[in-house]
Short mmCIF file of C-alpha atoms in Angstrom, two decimals:
data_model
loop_
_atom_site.label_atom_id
_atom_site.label_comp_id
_atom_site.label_asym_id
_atom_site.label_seq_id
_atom_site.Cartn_x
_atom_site.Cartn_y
_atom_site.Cartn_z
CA UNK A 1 0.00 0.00 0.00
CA UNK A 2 2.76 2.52 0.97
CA UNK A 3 4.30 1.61 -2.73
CA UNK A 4 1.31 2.63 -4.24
CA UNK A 5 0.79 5.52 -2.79
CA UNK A 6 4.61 6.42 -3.66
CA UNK A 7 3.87 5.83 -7.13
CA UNK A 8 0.20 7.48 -7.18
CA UNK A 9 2.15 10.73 -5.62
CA UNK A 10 4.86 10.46 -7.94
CA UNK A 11 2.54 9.70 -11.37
CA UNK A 12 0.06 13.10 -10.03
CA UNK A 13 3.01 15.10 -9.41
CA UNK A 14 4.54 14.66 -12.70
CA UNK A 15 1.08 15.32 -14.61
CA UNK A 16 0.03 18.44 -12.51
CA UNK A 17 3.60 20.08 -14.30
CA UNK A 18 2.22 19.39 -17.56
CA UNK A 19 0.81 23.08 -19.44
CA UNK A 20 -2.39 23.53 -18.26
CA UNK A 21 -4.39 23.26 -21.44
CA UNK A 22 -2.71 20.05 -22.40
CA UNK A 23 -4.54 18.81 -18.95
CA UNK A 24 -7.60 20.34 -19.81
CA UNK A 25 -8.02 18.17 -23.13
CA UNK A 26 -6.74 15.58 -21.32
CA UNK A 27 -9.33 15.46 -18.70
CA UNK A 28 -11.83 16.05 -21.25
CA UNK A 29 -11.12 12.81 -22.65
CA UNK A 30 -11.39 10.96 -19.18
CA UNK A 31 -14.39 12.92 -17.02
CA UNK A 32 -17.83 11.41 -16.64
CA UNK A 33 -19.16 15.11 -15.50
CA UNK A 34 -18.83 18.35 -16.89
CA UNK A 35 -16.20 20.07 -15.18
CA UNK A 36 -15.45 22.64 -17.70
CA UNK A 37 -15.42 25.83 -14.78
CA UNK A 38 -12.77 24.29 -13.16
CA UNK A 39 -8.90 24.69 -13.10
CA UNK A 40 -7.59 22.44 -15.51
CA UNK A 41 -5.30 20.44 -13.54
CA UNK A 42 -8.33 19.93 -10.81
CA UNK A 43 -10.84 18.81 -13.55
CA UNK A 44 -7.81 15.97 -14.29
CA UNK A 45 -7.14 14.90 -10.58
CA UNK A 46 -11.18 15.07 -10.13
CA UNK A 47 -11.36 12.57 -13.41
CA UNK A 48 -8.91 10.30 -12.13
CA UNK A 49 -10.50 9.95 -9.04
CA UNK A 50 -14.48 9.41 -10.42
CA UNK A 51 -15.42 5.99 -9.74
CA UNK A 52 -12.61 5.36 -6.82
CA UNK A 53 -14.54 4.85 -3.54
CA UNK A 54 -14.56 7.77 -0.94
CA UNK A 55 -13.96 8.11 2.36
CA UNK A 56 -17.52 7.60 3.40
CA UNK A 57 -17.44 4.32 1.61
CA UNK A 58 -14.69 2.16 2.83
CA UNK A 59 -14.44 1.15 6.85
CA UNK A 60 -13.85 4.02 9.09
CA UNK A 61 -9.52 3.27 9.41
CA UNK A 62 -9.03 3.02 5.84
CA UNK A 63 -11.10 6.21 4.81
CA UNK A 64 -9.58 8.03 7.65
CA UNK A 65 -6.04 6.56 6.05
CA UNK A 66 -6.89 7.35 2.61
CA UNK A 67 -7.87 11.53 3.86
CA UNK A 68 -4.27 10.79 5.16
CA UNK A 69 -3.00 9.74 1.84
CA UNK A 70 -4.77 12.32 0.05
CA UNK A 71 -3.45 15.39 1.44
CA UNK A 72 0.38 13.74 1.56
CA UNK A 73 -0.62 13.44 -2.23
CA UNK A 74 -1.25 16.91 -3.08
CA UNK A 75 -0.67 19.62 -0.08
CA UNK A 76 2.70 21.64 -0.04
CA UNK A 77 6.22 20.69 0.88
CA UNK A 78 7.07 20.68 4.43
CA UNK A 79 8.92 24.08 5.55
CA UNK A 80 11.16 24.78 8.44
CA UNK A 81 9.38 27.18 11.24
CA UNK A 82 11.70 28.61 13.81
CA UNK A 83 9.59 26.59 17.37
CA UNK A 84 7.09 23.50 17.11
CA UNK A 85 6.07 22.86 20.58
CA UNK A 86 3.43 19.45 21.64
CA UNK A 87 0.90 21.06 23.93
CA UNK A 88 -1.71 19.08 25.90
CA UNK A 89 -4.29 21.18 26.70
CA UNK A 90 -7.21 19.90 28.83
CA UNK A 91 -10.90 18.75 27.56
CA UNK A 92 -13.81 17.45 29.40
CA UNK A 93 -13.24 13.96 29.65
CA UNK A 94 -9.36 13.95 29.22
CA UNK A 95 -6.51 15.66 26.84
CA UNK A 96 -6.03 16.74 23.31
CA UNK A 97 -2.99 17.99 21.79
CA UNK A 98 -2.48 21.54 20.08
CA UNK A 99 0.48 21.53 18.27
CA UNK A 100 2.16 25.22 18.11
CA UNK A 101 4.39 26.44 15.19
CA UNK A 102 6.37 29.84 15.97
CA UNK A 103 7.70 31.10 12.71
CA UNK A 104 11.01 32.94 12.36
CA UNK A 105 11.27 36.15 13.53
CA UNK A 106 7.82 36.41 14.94
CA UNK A 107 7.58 38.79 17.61
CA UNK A 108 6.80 38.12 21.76
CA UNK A 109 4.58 38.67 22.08
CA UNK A 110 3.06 37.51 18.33
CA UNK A 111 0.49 37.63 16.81
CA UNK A 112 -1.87 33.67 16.23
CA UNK A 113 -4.57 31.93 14.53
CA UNK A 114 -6.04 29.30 15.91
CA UNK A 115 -6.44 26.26 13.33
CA UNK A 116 -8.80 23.98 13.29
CA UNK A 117 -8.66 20.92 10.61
CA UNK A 118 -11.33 20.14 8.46
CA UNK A 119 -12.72 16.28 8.06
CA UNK A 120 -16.35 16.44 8.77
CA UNK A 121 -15.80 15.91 12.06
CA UNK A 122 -15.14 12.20 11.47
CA UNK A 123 -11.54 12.28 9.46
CA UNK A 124 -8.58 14.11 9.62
CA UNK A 125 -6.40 15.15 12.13
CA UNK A 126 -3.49 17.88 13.58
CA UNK A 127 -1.36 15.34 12.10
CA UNK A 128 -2.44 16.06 8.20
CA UNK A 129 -2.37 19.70 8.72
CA UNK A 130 0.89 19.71 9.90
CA UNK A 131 2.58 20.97 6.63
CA UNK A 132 -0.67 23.59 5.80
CA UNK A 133 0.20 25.02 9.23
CA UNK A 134 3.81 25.47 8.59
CA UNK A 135 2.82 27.15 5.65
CA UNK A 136 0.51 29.30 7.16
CA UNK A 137 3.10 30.27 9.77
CA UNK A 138 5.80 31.48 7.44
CA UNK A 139 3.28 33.15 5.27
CA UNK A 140 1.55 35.21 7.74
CA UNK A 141 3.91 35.57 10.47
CA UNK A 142 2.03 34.72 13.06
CA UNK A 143 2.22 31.60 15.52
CA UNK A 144 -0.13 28.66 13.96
CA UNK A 145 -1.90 27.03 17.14
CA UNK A 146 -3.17 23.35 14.86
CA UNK A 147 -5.89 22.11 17.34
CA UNK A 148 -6.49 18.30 17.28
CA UNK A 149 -9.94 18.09 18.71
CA UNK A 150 -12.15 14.76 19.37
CA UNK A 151 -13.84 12.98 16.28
CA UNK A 152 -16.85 10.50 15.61
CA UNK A 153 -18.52 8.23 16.15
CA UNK A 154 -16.16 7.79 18.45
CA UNK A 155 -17.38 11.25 20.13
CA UNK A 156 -20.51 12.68 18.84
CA UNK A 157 -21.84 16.41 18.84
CA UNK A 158 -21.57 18.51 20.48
CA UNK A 159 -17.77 17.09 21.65
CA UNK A 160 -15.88 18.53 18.67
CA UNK A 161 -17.49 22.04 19.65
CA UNK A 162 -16.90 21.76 22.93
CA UNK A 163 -13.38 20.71 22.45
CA UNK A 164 -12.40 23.99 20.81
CA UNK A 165 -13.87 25.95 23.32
CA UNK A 166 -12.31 25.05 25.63
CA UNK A 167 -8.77 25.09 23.71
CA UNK A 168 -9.34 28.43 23.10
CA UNK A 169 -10.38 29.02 26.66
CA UNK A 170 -7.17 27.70 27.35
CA UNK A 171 -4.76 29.49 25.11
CA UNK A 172 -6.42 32.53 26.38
CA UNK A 173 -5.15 31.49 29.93
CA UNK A 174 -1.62 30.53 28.96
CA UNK A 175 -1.10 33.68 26.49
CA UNK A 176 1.52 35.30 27.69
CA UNK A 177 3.36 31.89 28.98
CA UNK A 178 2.99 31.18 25.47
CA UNK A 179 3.95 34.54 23.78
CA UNK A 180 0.62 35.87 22.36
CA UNK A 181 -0.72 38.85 21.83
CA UNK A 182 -4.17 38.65 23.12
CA UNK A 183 -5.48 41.20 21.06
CA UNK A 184 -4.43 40.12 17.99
CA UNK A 185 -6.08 36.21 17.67
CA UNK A 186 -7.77 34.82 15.13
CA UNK A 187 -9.52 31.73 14.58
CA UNK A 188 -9.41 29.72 11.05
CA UNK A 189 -10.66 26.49 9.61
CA UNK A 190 -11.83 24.75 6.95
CA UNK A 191 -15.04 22.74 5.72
CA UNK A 192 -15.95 21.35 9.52
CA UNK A 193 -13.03 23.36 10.98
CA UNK A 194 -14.75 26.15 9.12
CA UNK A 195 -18.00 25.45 11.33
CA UNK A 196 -15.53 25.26 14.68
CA UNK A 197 -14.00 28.59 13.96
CA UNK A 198 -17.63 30.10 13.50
CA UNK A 199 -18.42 28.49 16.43
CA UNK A 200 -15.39 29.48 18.89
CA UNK A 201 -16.12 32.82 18.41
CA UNK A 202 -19.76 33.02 19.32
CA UNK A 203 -19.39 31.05 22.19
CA UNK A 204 -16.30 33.28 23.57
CA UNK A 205 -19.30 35.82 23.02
CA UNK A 206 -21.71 33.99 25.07
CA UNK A 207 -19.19 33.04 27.75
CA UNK A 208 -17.66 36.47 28.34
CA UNK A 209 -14.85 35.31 26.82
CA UNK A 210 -12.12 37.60 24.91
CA UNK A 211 -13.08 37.02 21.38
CA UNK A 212 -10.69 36.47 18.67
CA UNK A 213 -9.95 39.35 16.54
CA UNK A 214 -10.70 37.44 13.29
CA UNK A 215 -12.65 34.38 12.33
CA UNK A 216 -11.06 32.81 8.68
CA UNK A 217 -14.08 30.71 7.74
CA UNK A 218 -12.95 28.32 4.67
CA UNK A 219 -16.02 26.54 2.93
CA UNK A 220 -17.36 26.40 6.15
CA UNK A 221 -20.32 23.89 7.37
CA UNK A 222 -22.82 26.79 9.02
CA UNK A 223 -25.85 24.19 9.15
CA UNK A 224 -26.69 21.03 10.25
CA UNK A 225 -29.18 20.21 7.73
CA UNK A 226 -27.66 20.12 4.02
CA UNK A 227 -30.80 21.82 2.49
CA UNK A 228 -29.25 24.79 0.43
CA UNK A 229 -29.46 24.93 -3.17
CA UNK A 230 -26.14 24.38 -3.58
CA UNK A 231 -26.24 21.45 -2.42
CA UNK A 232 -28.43 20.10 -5.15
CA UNK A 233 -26.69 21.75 -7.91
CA UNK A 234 -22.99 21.01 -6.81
CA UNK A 235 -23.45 17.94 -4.85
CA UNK A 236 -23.39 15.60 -7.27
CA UNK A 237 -19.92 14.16 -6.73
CA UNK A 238 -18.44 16.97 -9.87
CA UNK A 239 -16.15 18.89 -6.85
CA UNK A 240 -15.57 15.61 -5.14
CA UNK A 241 -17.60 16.48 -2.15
CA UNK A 242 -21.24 14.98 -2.31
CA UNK A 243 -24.59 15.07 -0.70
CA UNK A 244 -23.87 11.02 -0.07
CA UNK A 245 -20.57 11.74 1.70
CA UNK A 246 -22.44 14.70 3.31
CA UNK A 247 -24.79 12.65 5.18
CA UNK A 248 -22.38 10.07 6.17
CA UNK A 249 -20.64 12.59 8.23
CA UNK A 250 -23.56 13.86 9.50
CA UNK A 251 -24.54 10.53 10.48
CA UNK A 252 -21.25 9.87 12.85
CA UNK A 253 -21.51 13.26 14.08
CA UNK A 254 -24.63 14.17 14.44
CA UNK A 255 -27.15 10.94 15.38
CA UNK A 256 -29.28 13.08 16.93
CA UNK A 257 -31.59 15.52 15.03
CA UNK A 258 -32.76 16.68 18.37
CA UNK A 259 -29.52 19.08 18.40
CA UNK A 260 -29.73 20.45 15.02
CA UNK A 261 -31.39 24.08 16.49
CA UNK A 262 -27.90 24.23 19.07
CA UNK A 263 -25.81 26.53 17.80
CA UNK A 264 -22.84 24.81 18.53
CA UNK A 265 -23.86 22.21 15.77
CA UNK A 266 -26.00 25.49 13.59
CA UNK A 267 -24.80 28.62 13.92
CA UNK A 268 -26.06 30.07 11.22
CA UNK A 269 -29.25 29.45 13.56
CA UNK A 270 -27.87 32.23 16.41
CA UNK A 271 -30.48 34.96 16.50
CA UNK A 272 -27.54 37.56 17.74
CA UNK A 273 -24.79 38.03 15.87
CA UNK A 274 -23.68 41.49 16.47
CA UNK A 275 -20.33 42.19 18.11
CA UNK A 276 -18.89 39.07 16.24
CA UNK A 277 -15.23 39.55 14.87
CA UNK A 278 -14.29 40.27 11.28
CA UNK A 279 -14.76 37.46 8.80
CA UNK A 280 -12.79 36.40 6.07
CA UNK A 281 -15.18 33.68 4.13
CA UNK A 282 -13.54 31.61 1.56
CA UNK A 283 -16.07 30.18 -0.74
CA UNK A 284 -15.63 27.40 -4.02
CA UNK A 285 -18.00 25.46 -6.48
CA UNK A 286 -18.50 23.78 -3.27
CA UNK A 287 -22.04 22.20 -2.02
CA UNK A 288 -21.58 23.63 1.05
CA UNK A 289 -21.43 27.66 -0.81
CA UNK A 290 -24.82 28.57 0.02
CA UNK A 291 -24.76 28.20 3.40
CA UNK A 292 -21.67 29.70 4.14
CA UNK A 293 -22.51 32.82 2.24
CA UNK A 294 -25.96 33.00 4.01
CA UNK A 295 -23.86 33.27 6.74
CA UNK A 296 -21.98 36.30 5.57
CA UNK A 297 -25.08 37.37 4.65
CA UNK A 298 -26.22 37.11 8.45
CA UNK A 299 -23.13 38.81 9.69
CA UNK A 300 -22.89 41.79 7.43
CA UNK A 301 -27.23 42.44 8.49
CA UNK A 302 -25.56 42.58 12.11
CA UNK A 303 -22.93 44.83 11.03
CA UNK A 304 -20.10 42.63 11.33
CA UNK A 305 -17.46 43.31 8.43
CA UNK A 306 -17.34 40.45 5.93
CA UNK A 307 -14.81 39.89 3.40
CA UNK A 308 -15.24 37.35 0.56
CA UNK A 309 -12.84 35.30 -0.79
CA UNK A 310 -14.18 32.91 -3.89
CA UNK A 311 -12.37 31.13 -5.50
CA UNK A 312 -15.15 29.03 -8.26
CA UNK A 313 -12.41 27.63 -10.52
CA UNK A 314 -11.75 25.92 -6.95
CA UNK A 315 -13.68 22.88 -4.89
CA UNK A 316 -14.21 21.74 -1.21
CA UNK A 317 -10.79 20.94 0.09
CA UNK A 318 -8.67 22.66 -1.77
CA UNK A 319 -6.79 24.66 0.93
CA UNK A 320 -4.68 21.03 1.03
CA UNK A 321 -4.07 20.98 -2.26
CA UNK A 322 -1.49 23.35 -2.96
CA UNK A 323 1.60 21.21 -3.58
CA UNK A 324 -0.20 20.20 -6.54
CA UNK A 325 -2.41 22.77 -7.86
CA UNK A 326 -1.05 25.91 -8.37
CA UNK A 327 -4.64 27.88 -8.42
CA UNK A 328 -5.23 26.26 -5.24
CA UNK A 329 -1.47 27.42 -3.66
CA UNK A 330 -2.19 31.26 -5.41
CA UNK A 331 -5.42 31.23 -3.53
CA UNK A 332 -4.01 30.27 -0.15
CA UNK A 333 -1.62 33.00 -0.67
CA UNK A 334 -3.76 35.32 -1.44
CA UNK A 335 -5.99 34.02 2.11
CA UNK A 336 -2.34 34.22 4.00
CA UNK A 337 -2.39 37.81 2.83
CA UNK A 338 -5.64 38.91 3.93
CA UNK A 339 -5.22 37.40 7.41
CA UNK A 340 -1.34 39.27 7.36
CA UNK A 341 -3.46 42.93 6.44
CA UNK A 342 -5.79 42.38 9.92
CA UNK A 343 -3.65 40.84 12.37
#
C-alpha cells in the first residue's frame, strides 16, 4: 500500500507540471461530468479519481487513512518554522494535543490563529495539517496554534465544539506563557473546521470570553441540515464532495436531530450576531457555498465586516491541495495575505 501511494504521488506530481491546457483536453477525454469551470489540472485529478470509492465508503480506518493519503498526495512541501512545541491542553473527559508552530522572527509577544482541521468531524487530524500550518506560519507571520480536537462516532456532537472551546479558553489562559498577543487572535478552519471557527467565536461571546480578533471561515459547514441549493446543484460528486458523503458525516456526528437548532452544531441558527469579529469567508464550487454565504449574509445584516474570498475555478478541500495545484497554492496565498493585512 505505501508503494502505491509512492507511485500514485509520484505519477500526479509529474502530470500536474504538464501546461495547463494540455490537462484540460486531457481530462476532457477521461471525465464522466462536466467540469469545464474548473482549473484544468483539478478537472484531471477530479477525473482520475471518479469511480474510486470515498472516504464515506470504505471502513472508518481506511477512509480516515486514505484523507491521510490524500493530502500527503497533493498539499505543499514541508517548511522549516523557527519553534514547534506538543501542547496538551485539557478537555472534558481527558486531553487533546495543540500543536504550536512559531515562525522565524515572529515577535513576543506575536500575533496567532487558531487552526482547526477540516474532516467532517469524522476524518482528519493535527497530524495532516501539519505541513498547511507550517505554511501558514511562514506566510503570515504569526504563531499557527493546529488544534487536534475529538472525532466520531467515536465522540458525537456537540464534543468537537466543545473541544475547541475550551482550547481556546485555554490558550487565552496561557497567552503570555505562550507569547501571544491577546489582542491580535484569530480563529481559522476549513469545511468542519470552518464550522468550529464560526463556532469558537460566538461562544467566547456567550461566555464572556475575549473574542478572537478574526474568524477565517474556509467553505465552512454553518448548518446542520444540508438543504441549500447548492447542495443540489454542486453535490453531485463533480467537486468531489457529495450530498452522499455529506450525510455520512452527518450521520457519525450528528445521530441526533434533536440538536440540530444548538448553535454549537447550527450557527447560522444564532439569532444575535452582532459584536462578532471580522470574517474572512472563503467560498468554491463547493455544495456547502450557500450556506456559508448565508452566513456572511447574516453577519454583514448585524454589522459585522465580511470579506469574501471565492475562488469558483476551486472545490471543497482545496486549501490542502497546494503542492499540486497551483490555483489552489495562489489562492491560499492570497488568504495568507488577507489574514497578514488584519492581524
Amino acid at each position: 500500500m505505501a508503494l502505491q501511494h509512492t507511485l500514485e504521488r509520484h505519477t500526479v506530481r509529474t502530470l500536474m507540471k504538464l501546461p495547463g491546457s494540455a490537462l484540460g483536453r486531457l481530462a476532457g477525454l477521461v471525465e464522466k461530468v462536466d467540469r469545464g469551470r474548473l482549473d484544468p489540472r483539478l478537472r484531471l485529478l477530479l477525473a482520475l479519481g471518479d469511480g474510486r470509492k470515498g472516504f464515506h465508503q470504505l471502513p472508518l480506518p481506511k477512509g480516515r487513512a486514505f484523507y491521510a493519503q490524500m493530502i500527503d498526495m497533493l498539499d505543499v512541501g514541508h517548511e522549516a518554522v523557527a519553534q514547534v512545541s506538543d501542547l496538551c491542553v485539557p478537555v472534558v473527559g481527558g486531553d487533546i494535543l495543540v500543536r504550536l508552530y512559531r515562525p522565524v522572527a515572529a515577535p513576543i509577544p506575536a500575533p496567532a490563529i487558531v487552526y482547526f482541521h477540516g474532516g467532517g468531524f469524522t476524518i482528519g487530524s493535527a497530524v495532516e495539517y501539519d505541513r498547511l500550518c507550517r505554511y501558514l506560519a511562514n506566510r503570515t507571520g504569526a504563531v499557527i496554534l493546529n488544534v487536534d480536537y475529538r472525532l466520531a462516532p467515536e465522540h458525537v456532537a456537540p464534543t468537537a465544539a466543545d473541544d475547541v472551546v475550551a482550547a481556546w479558553r485555554w490558550i487565552l489562559s496561557q497567552a503570555d506563557k505562550l507569547g501571544l498577543d491577546v489582542q491580535r487572535l484569530a480563529v481559522m478552519g476549513d469545511s468542519a473546521g470552518g464550522n468550529l471557527s464560526i463556532v469558537t467565536a460566538q461562544q467566547a461571546a456567550l461566555e464572556g470570553l475575549a473574542k478572537p480578533k478574526l474568524v477565517v471561515a474556509v467553505y465552512p459547514k454553518t448548518d446542520g441540515e444540508t438543504n441549500f441549493e447548492s447542495a443540489v446543484t454542486l453535490g453531485a460528486g463533480e467537486g468531489g464532495l457529495d450530498r452522499d458523503m455529506i450525510a455520512w458525516f452527518h450521520q457519525q456526528y450528528l445521530p441526533d436531530d434533536s440538536l440540530l437548532d444548538d448553535i454549537r452544531i447550527s450557527p447560522l441558527r444564532n439569532p444575535d450576531l452582532q459584536g462578532q469579529p471580522e470574517t474572512i469567508l472563503v467560498t468554491a464550487t463547493d455544495p456547502l457555498r450557500d450556506e456559508g454565504l448565508a452566513y456572511g449574509e447574516r453577519l454583514k445584516a448585524a454589522g459585522v465586516t465580511v470579506v469574501n474570498l471565492d475562488y469558483p475555478e476551486l472545490v471543497h478541500g482545496f486549501i490542502t491541495m497546494g503542492g499540486a495545484i497551483p490555483a489552489a497554492r495562489k489562492a491560499v496565498n492570497a488568504i495568507c495575505r488577507q489574514i497578514r493585512e488584519r492581524l
